[in-house]
Amino acid sequence: MYKTAYYESSLSEYAFLITGGAGFIGSNLVEYLLKHNAGKVRVFDNFSTGCKNNLEEFRTHPAFELLEGDIADADACRLACEGITHISHQAALGSVPRSINDPMRTHQVNVTGFLNMLIAARDAGIRRFVYASSSSVYGDSPALPKAEHQIGWPLSPYAVTKAANEQYARVFGKIYEMETIGLRYFNIFGPRQSPNGPYAAVIPLFMHAIKGNTAPVIHGDGEQTRDFTFVENAVQANVLAMLVKNAMTYNEIFNVAVGERISLNQLWDEICTIGQKKLSPLYLEPRKGDVRDSLADLCKSRKILSYQTEISLKEGLLKTYNWFLNGVE
């Protein structure tokens, strides 16, 4: 993965901070930056959800740094920003069910921690601040596809925290002349995404089920749809956002997706085909806070950010299956 350069100029003069860099998306971004000769790549993570194994292959790289700390600690955030030119803020507590079970902790990490990082970046003079938002911000809006300017009421505490991030980033951009860029992720999946724990995402759970020859659980009737997006596409969006020179991108939000939707039932059938298995899912009650249908409008991302969907859903599923099966893409 990551043979293609998404930015033509050298990265050697830049120092990148990846918060949550031991996580699924963050560690993939670290891999890209190191493969393309970034001057410095510092990971800031408390390993509450991230995994040290995700960073093992990078530890001996001369441009790699690891700072263990918590974004809820303002002093640690200031330390993390020293000598940095660009920030990709991936650190967060994900999962709608987790936020419903523990809204206070989700707020502390996703809102207070986010604000700590914004303040630390401002005080360090770091202008470019790219951050992970979520399609959950679209909430109860029935419109399809989802366009950035048209959102609804949030359906979960998690969605509220991501909406708050977008508001804080916009205000900091306007008041403090920072270049904030938000990326609304639509169900990112791929290598290094863990199937373990009570809040694991659906594709790694499906992959784990295929590998173990066990029936997966689907909440609801399985006809709910999602715009599943391979992680390499999300990495591309982050790289473009961190390095783009177009002022029209500053203090804006961009969808990161494939622009196609598939039901969970269809998704399971695709994964069964890849794994050459035939298993029937176990259907349980729908989960609170989940949206019914999701599909991204990519017009703005393509036109202004120059984002392209490099990897299709089927190609991404095959790469992910190979990784789950063999540990390689």
Coordinates of C-alpha atoms in Angstrom, one line a residue:
M1 CA 0.0 0.0 0.0
Y2 CA 0.9 3.7 -0.3
K3 CA 3.1 3.5 -3.4
T4 CA 1.2 6.4 -5.0
A5 CA 2.3 9.9 -3.9
Y6 CA -0.7 12.2 -3.3
Y7 CA 1.5 15.2 -3.1
E8 CA 4.3 15.8 -5.7
S9 CA 6.7 18.0 -3.7
S10 CA 9.2 16.7 -1.1
L11 CA 7.9 16.2 2.5
S12 CA 11.4 16.3 4.0
E13 CA 11.0 19.9 5.2
Y14 CA 7.8 19.2 7.2
A15 CA 7.2 17.8 10.7
F16 CA 3.9 16.1 11.1
L17 CA 2.0 15.4 14.3
I18 CA -0.5 12.5 14.2
T19 CA -2.7 12.4 17.3
G20 CA -4.1 8.9 17.8
G21 CA -1.3 7.7 15.5
A22 CA -1.4 4.2 17.1
G23 CA -5.0 3.8 16.0
F24 CA -6.3 2.3 12.8
I25 CA -6.4 5.3 10.5
G26 CA -3.6 7.2 12.3
S27 CA -1.1 4.3 11.9
N28 CA -2.0 4.0 8.2
L29 CA -1.2 7.7 7.8
V30 CA 2.1 7.3 9.6
E31 CA 3.0 4.5 7.2
Y32 CA 2.3 6.8 4.2
L33 CA 4.3 9.7 5.5
L34 CA 7.3 7.6 6.4
K35 CA 7.2 5.8 3.0
H36 CA 7.2 9.2 1.3
N37 CA 10.2 10.6 3.3
A38 CA 8.5 13.0 5.7
G39 CA 11.1 15.0 7.7
K40 CA 9.5 14.0 11.0
V41 CA 6.4 12.0 12.0
R42 CA 5.5 12.3 15.7
V43 CA 2.7 10.1 17.1
F44 CA 0.8 11.3 20.1
D45 CA -1.3 8.6 21.7
N46 CA -2.3 7.3 25.1
F47 CA -3.1 3.8 23.8
S48 CA -6.6 3.7 25.3
T49 CA -7.9 2.4 21.9
G50 CA -4.7 2.5 19.8
C51 CA -2.4 -0.5 19.6
K52 CA 1.4 -0.4 20.1
N53 CA 1.7 -3.2 17.6
N54 CA 0.4 -0.8 14.9
L55 CA 3.6 1.2 15.3
E56 CA 6.1 -1.6 15.7
E57 CA 7.4 -1.6 12.1
F58 CA 8.1 2.2 12.3
R59 CA 10.0 2.4 15.6
T60 CA 13.5 2.2 14.1
H61 CA 12.7 4.7 11.3
P62 CA 14.9 7.8 11.9
A63 CA 12.0 10.2 11.2
F64 CA 9.6 8.5 13.6
E65 CA 8.9 9.8 17.1
L66 CA 6.5 8.5 19.7
L67 CA 5.1 10.6 22.5
E68 CA 2.8 8.8 24.9
G69 CA 0.3 11.2 26.4
D70 CA -3.4 12.1 26.6
I71 CA -5.1 14.9 24.6
A72 CA -7.1 15.5 27.8
D73 CA -3.9 16.8 29.3
A74 CA -3.3 20.4 28.0
D75 CA 0.4 20.4 29.0
A76 CA 1.0 17.1 27.1
C77 CA -0.7 18.7 24.0
R78 CA 1.6 21.7 24.2
L79 CA 4.6 19.4 24.3
A80 CA 3.3 17.4 21.4
C81 CA 3.1 20.5 19.2
E82 CA 6.7 21.6 19.7
G83 CA 8.6 21.7 16.4
I84 CA 5.6 20.7 14.4
T85 CA 4.4 22.2 11.1
H86 CA 1.3 20.2 10.3
I87 CA -1.3 18.4 12.5
S88 CA -3.6 15.5 11.6
H89 CA -5.9 15.1 14.6
Q90 CA -7.2 11.5 14.6
A91 CA -7.4 11.0 18.4
A92 CA -11.0 10.4 19.6
L93 CA -13.3 7.9 21.3
G94 CA -15.3 6.4 18.4
S95 CA -18.5 4.4 18.4
V96 CA -22.1 5.5 18.8
P97 CA -22.9 2.8 21.4
R98 CA -19.9 3.8 23.5
S99 CA -21.0 7.4 23.5
I100 CA -24.5 6.4 24.6
N101 CA -23.1 4.2 27.4
D102 CA -20.6 6.9 28.6
P103 CA -21.4 10.3 27.2
M104 CA -19.1 12.1 29.7
R105 CA -16.0 10.3 28.7
T106 CA -16.8 10.7 25.1
H107 CA -17.2 14.5 25.6
Q108 CA -13.9 14.7 27.6
V109 CA -11.9 13.1 24.9
N110 CA -13.7 14.3 21.8
V111 CA -14.5 17.9 22.8
T112 CA -12.2 18.9 25.6
G113 CA -9.3 17.0 24.1
F114 CA -10.0 18.5 20.7
L115 CA -10.1 22.0 22.2
N116 CA -6.8 21.3 24.0
M117 CA -5.2 20.4 20.7
L118 CA -6.6 23.5 18.9
I119 CA -5.2 25.8 21.7
A120 CA -1.8 24.0 21.7
A121 CA -1.6 24.3 17.9
R122 CA -2.5 28.0 18.0
D123 CA 0.0 28.8 20.8
A124 CA 2.7 26.9 18.8
G125 CA 2.0 28.9 15.7
I126 CA 0.9 25.8 13.7
R127 CA -1.5 27.1 11.1
R128 CA -2.6 23.8 9.4
F129 CA -4.8 21.7 11.5
V130 CA -6.6 18.8 9.8
Y131 CA -9.1 16.8 11.9
A132 CA -11.3 13.8 11.7
S133 CA -15.0 14.5 11.7
S134 CA -17.8 12.0 11.0
S135 CA -20.8 11.3 8.8
S136 CA -22.7 11.0 12.0
V137 CA -22.9 14.8 11.9
Y138 CA -25.6 14.4 9.3
G139 CA -27.9 13.0 12.0
D140 CA -31.6 12.7 11.1
S141 CA -31.3 14.5 7.8
P142 CA -33.1 12.2 5.2
A143 CA -31.3 13.7 2.3
L144 CA -29.3 11.4 0.1
P145 CA -26.5 11.8 -0.9
K146 CA -25.2 13.7 2.1
A147 CA -23.8 17.1 1.0
E148 CA -21.6 19.1 3.4
H149 CA -23.9 22.1 3.7
Q150 CA -27.0 20.1 4.7
I151 CA -27.0 18.4 8.1
G152 CA -29.7 17.3 10.5
W153 CA -30.0 16.9 14.3
P154 CA -27.4 14.6 15.8
L155 CA -28.7 11.2 16.9
S156 CA -26.0 10.3 19.5
P157 CA -23.6 11.9 22.0
Y158 CA -20.8 10.9 19.6
A159 CA -22.4 12.9 16.8
V160 CA -22.8 15.9 19.1
T161 CA -19.0 15.8 19.8
K162 CA -18.1 15.8 16.1
A163 CA -20.5 18.6 15.4
A164 CA -18.9 20.6 18.2
N165 CA -15.4 19.9 16.7
E166 CA -16.5 21.4 13.4
Q167 CA -17.8 24.5 15.2
Y168 CA -14.7 25.0 17.3
A169 CA -12.4 24.5 14.3
R170 CA -14.3 27.0 12.2
V171 CA -14.2 29.6 15.0
F172 CA -10.5 29.1 15.6
G173 CA -9.8 29.4 11.9
K174 CA -11.7 32.7 11.6
I175 CA -10.5 34.3 14.9
Y176 CA -6.9 33.1 15.0
E177 CA -6.2 32.8 11.3
M178 CA -5.6 29.0 11.4
E179 CA -6.1 26.8 8.4
T180 CA -8.5 24.2 9.8
I181 CA -9.8 21.4 7.5
G182 CA -12.4 18.9 8.6
L183 CA -12.8 15.4 7.0
R184 CA -16.2 13.7 7.5
Y185 CA -15.4 10.0 7.4
F186 CA -17.9 7.6 6.1
N187 CA -17.3 4.1 7.6
I188 CA -13.6 3.8 7.0
F189 CA -12.2 0.2 7.0
G190 CA -9.0 -1.7 6.2
P191 CA -5.8 -3.2 7.6
R192 CA -5.1 -2.6 11.3
Q193 CA -8.8 -2.1 12.2
S194 CA -9.4 -4.3 15.3
P195 CA -12.3 -6.7 15.6
N196 CA -11.8 -6.9 19.4
G197 CA -13.8 -5.2 22.1
P198 CA -17.5 -4.3 22.5
Y199 CA -17.3 -1.3 20.1
A200 CA -15.6 -2.9 17.1
A201 CA -16.8 -1.8 13.7
V202 CA -18.9 -4.0 11.4
I203 CA -16.3 -4.9 8.7
P204 CA -13.6 -6.2 11.0
L205 CA -16.3 -8.1 12.9
F206 CA -17.5 -9.6 9.6
M207 CA -13.9 -10.5 8.7
H208 CA -13.3 -12.1 12.1
A209 CA -16.5 -14.1 11.6
I210 CA -15.4 -15.4 8.2
K211 CA -12.0 -16.3 9.5
G212 CA -13.5 -18.1 12.4
N213 CA -16.3 -19.7 10.4
T214 CA -18.9 -18.2 12.7
A215 CA -22.2 -16.3 12.1
P216 CA -21.9 -12.6 12.5
V217 CA -24.3 -10.4 14.4
I218 CA -26.3 -7.7 12.5
H219 CA -28.4 -5.2 14.4
G220 CA -31.7 -4.6 12.7
D221 CA -32.8 -6.2 9.4
G222 CA -29.5 -5.7 7.6
E223 CA -31.1 -3.5 5.0
Q224 CA -29.5 -0.3 6.4
T225 CA -26.9 1.1 4.0
R226 CA -23.5 2.6 4.4
D227 CA -20.8 4.2 2.3
F228 CA -17.9 2.0 3.2
T229 CA -14.5 3.5 2.4
F230 CA -11.1 1.9 2.3
V231 CA -8.5 3.4 4.6
E232 CA -6.2 4.3 1.7
N233 CA -8.8 6.8 0.5
A234 CA -8.9 8.4 4.0
V235 CA -5.1 8.7 4.0
Q236 CA -5.2 10.4 0.6
A237 CA -7.7 12.9 2.0
N238 CA -5.6 13.6 5.0
V239 CA -2.4 14.1 3.0
L240 CA -4.2 16.4 0.5
A241 CA -5.7 18.4 3.4
M242 CA -2.5 18.8 5.2
L243 CA -0.6 20.0 2.2
V244 CA -3.1 21.7 -0.1
K245 CA -2.4 25.3 -1.1
N246 CA -5.9 26.2 -2.1
A247 CA -7.3 28.8 0.3
M248 CA -10.8 27.7 -0.6
T249 CA -10.2 24.6 1.5
Y250 CA -9.4 26.5 4.7
N251 CA -12.0 26.3 7.5
E252 CA -14.1 24.0 5.4
I253 CA -15.5 20.4 5.8
F254 CA -15.1 17.7 3.2
N255 CA -16.7 14.3 2.8
V256 CA -14.4 11.3 2.7
A257 CA -16.1 8.3 1.1
V258 CA -16.5 6.3 -2.1
G259 CA -19.8 7.7 -3.1
E260 CA -21.6 4.4 -3.3
R261 CA -23.8 2.6 -0.7
I262 CA -24.3 -1.0 0.2
S263 CA -26.6 -2.7 2.7
L264 CA -25.1 -4.8 5.5
N265 CA -26.8 -7.9 4.0
Q266 CA -25.1 -7.2 0.7
L267 CA -21.8 -6.5 2.4
W268 CA -21.9 -9.8 4.2
D269 CA -22.7 -11.6 0.9
E270 CA -19.6 -9.9 -0.6
I271 CA -17.4 -11.0 2.2
C272 CA -18.8 -14.5 2.1
T273 CA -17.9 -14.6 -1.6
I274 CA -14.4 -13.5 -0.9
G275 CA -13.9 -16.0 1.9
Q276 CA -15.7 -18.8 0.0
K277 CA -18.1 -19.4 2.9
K278 CA -21.9 -19.5 3.3
L279 CA -23.1 -18.4 6.7
S280 CA -26.3 -16.8 7.8
P281 CA -26.1 -13.8 10.1
L282 CA -27.8 -13.6 13.5
Y283 CA -30.2 -10.6 13.6
L284 CA -30.6 -8.7 16.8
E285 CA -32.5 -5.5 17.8
P286 CA -31.5 -2.2 16.0
R287 CA -29.0 -0.1 18.0
K288 CA -30.0 3.3 19.3
G289 CA -28.4 6.3 17.6
D290 CA -27.7 4.6 14.3
V291 CA -28.7 6.3 11.1
R292 CA -30.6 4.2 8.6
D293 CA -28.9 5.1 5.4
S294 CA -25.7 6.9 4.5
L295 CA -24.2 8.0 1.2
A296 CA -21.7 10.7 0.5
D297 CA -21.9 13.5 -2.1
L298 CA -18.3 13.9 -3.2
C299 CA -18.7 16.9 -5.5
K300 CA -17.1 19.4 -3.1
S301 CA -14.2 17.0 -2.1
R302 CA -13.4 16.3 -5.7
K303 CA -13.6 19.9 -7.0
I304 CA -11.9 21.8 -4.2
L305 CA -9.7 19.2 -2.4
S306 CA -8.9 17.2 -5.5
Y307 CA -9.8 14.0 -3.7
Q308 CA -10.2 10.9 -5.8
T309 CA -11.6 7.5 -4.8
E310 CA -8.5 5.4 -5.6
I311 CA -9.7 2.1 -4.1
S312 CA -13.2 0.7 -4.7
L313 CA -15.2 -1.2 -2.0
K314 CA -14.6 -4.6 -3.6
E315 CA -10.9 -4.0 -4.0
G316 CA -10.7 -2.7 -0.4
L317 CA -12.6 -5.7 1.0
L318 CA -10.1 -8.1 -0.8
K319 CA -7.1 -6.2 0.6
T320 CA -8.7 -6.2 4.1
Y321 CA -9.5 -9.9 3.9
N322 CA -5.9 -10.8 2.9
W323 CA -4.7 -8.7 5.8
F324 CA -7.0 -10.5 8.3
L325 CA -6.1 -13.9 6.9
N326 CA -2.3 -13.4 6.4
G327 CA -1.3 -10.2 8.0
V328 CA -0.5 -8.6 4.6
E329 CA -2.5 -6.6 2.1

